[in-house]
Amino acid sequence: MPAKTSDTAEIAEDDIATVAAETAKSARRVVAAYATDADECRMLLSMLGISPDVV
């Protein structure tokens, strides 16, 4: 069965969950390890919503 796709799908605020700080930190390390360069790493972190906070 093909995946359901839609251009009009919206995500409700209630459907978005925040991740624990330690989980996000671990995920950042994994992404950084597998990214081919810094730009790809930034893009993937942003897409996952786990970009490090910029001070």
Coordinates of N, CA and C in Angstrom, one line a residue:
M1 N 0.9 -1.2 0.0 CA 0.0 0.0 0.0 C 0.9 1.2 0.0
P2 N 0.7 2.2 -0.9 CA 1.5 3.4 -1.0 C 1.2 4.3 0.2
A3 N 2.3 5.1 0.6 CA 2.1 6.0 1.7 C 1.1 7.1 1.3
K4 N 0.4 7.5 2.3 CA -0.5 8.6 2.1 C 0.2 9.9 2.1
T5 N 0.1 10.7 1.0 CA 0.7 12.0 0.9 C -0.3 13.1 0.6
S6 N -0.1 14.2 1.1 CA -1.0 15.4 0.9 C -0.2 16.7 1.1
D7 N -0.5 17.6 0.2 CA 0.2 18.9 0.3 C -0.6 19.8 1.3
T8 N -1.8 19.4 1.7 CA -2.6 20.3 2.5 C -2.6 19.8 4.0
A9 N -1.8 18.8 4.3 CA -1.8 18.2 5.7 C -1.1 19.3 6.6
E10 N -1.7 19.5 7.7 CA -1.2 20.4 8.7 C -1.0 19.7 10.0
I11 N 0.0 20.0 10.8 CA 0.2 19.4 12.1 C -0.3 20.3 13.1
A12 N -1.2 19.8 14.0 CA -1.8 20.6 15.1 C -0.7 20.8 16.2
E13 N -0.8 21.9 16.9 CA 0.1 22.1 18.0 C 0.1 21.0 19.0
D14 N -1.0 20.4 19.2 CA -1.1 19.3 20.2 C -0.4 18.0 19.7
D15 N -0.2 17.9 18.4 CA 0.5 16.7 17.9 C 2.0 16.8 17.9
I16 N 2.5 18.0 18.3 CA 4.0 18.2 18.3 C 4.5 18.0 19.7
A17 N 5.4 17.1 19.9 CA 5.9 16.8 21.2 C 7.4 17.3 21.3
T18 N 7.8 17.8 22.5 CA 9.1 18.3 22.7 C 9.9 17.0 23.2
V19 N 11.2 17.0 22.9 CA 12.0 15.9 23.3 C 12.9 16.4 24.5
A20 N 13.2 15.4 25.3 CA 14.0 15.7 26.5 C 15.4 16.2 26.0
A21 N 16.0 17.0 26.9 CA 17.3 17.6 26.5 C 18.4 16.6 26.2
E22 N 18.4 15.5 27.0 CA 19.4 14.5 26.8 C 19.1 13.7 25.5
T23 N 17.9 13.5 25.2 CA 17.5 12.8 23.9 C 18.0 13.7 22.7
A24 N 17.7 15.0 22.8 CA 18.1 15.9 21.7 C 19.6 15.9 21.6
K25 N 20.3 15.9 22.7 CA 21.8 16.0 22.7 C 22.3 14.7 22.0
S26 N 21.8 13.6 22.3 CA 22.2 12.3 21.7 C 21.9 12.3 20.2
A27 N 20.7 12.8 19.9 CA 20.3 12.8 18.4 C 21.2 13.7 17.7
R28 N 21.6 14.9 18.2 CA 22.5 15.8 17.6 C 23.9 15.1 17.3
R29 N 24.3 14.3 18.2 CA 25.6 13.6 18.0 C 25.5 12.6 16.9
V30 N 24.4 11.9 16.8 CA 24.2 10.9 15.7 C 24.1 11.6 14.4
V31 N 23.4 12.7 14.3 CA 23.2 13.4 13.1 C 24.6 14.0 12.6
A32 N 25.3 14.5 13.6 CA 26.7 15.1 13.3 C 27.6 14.0 12.8
A33 N 27.5 12.8 13.3 CA 28.4 11.7 12.9 C 28.1 11.2 11.5
Y34 N 26.9 11.3 11.1 CA 26.5 10.8 9.8 C 26.4 11.8 8.7
A35 N 26.4 13.1 9.0 CA 26.3 14.2 8.1 C 27.5 14.3 7.2
T36 N 27.4 14.6 6.0 CA 28.6 14.6 5.1 C 29.4 15.9 5.3
D37 N 28.7 17.0 5.7 CA 29.4 18.3 6.0 C 28.5 19.1 6.9
A38 N 29.0 20.3 7.3 CA 28.4 21.1 8.3 C 27.0 21.6 7.8
D39 N 26.9 21.9 6.5 CA 25.6 22.4 6.0 C 24.6 21.3 6.1
E40 N 24.9 20.1 5.7 CA 24.0 19.0 5.8 C 23.6 18.8 7.3
C41 N 24.5 18.9 8.2 CA 24.2 18.7 9.6 C 23.2 19.7 10.1
R42 N 23.5 21.0 9.7 CA 22.5 22.1 10.1 C 21.2 21.8 9.6
M43 N 21.1 21.4 8.3 CA 19.8 21.2 7.6 C 19.0 20.1 8.3
L44 N 19.7 19.0 8.6 CA 19.1 17.8 9.2 C 18.6 18.2 10.6
L45 N 19.5 18.8 11.4 CA 19.1 19.2 12.8 C 17.9 20.1 12.7
S46 N 17.8 21.0 11.8 CA 16.7 21.9 11.6 C 15.4 21.2 11.3
M47 N 15.6 20.2 10.3 CA 14.4 19.4 9.9 C 13.8 18.6 11.0
L48 N 14.7 18.1 11.9 CA 14.3 17.3 13.0 C 13.8 18.2 14.2
G49 N 14.1 19.5 14.1 CA 13.6 20.4 15.2 C 14.5 20.2 16.5
I50 N 15.8 19.9 16.3 CA 16.7 19.7 17.4 C 17.9 20.6 17.2
S51 N 17.8 21.7 16.5 CA 19.0 22.6 16.3 C 19.4 23.1 17.7
P52 N 20.7 23.2 17.9 CA 21.2 23.7 19.2 C 20.7 25.2 19.3
D53 N 20.5 25.6 20.6 CA 20.1 27.0 20.8 C 21.2 27.9 20.5
V54 N 20.9 29.0 19.8 CA 22.0 30.0 19.5 C 21.8 31.1 20.5
V55 N 22.9 31.4 21.2 CA 22.9 32.4 22.2 C 23.1 33.8 21.7

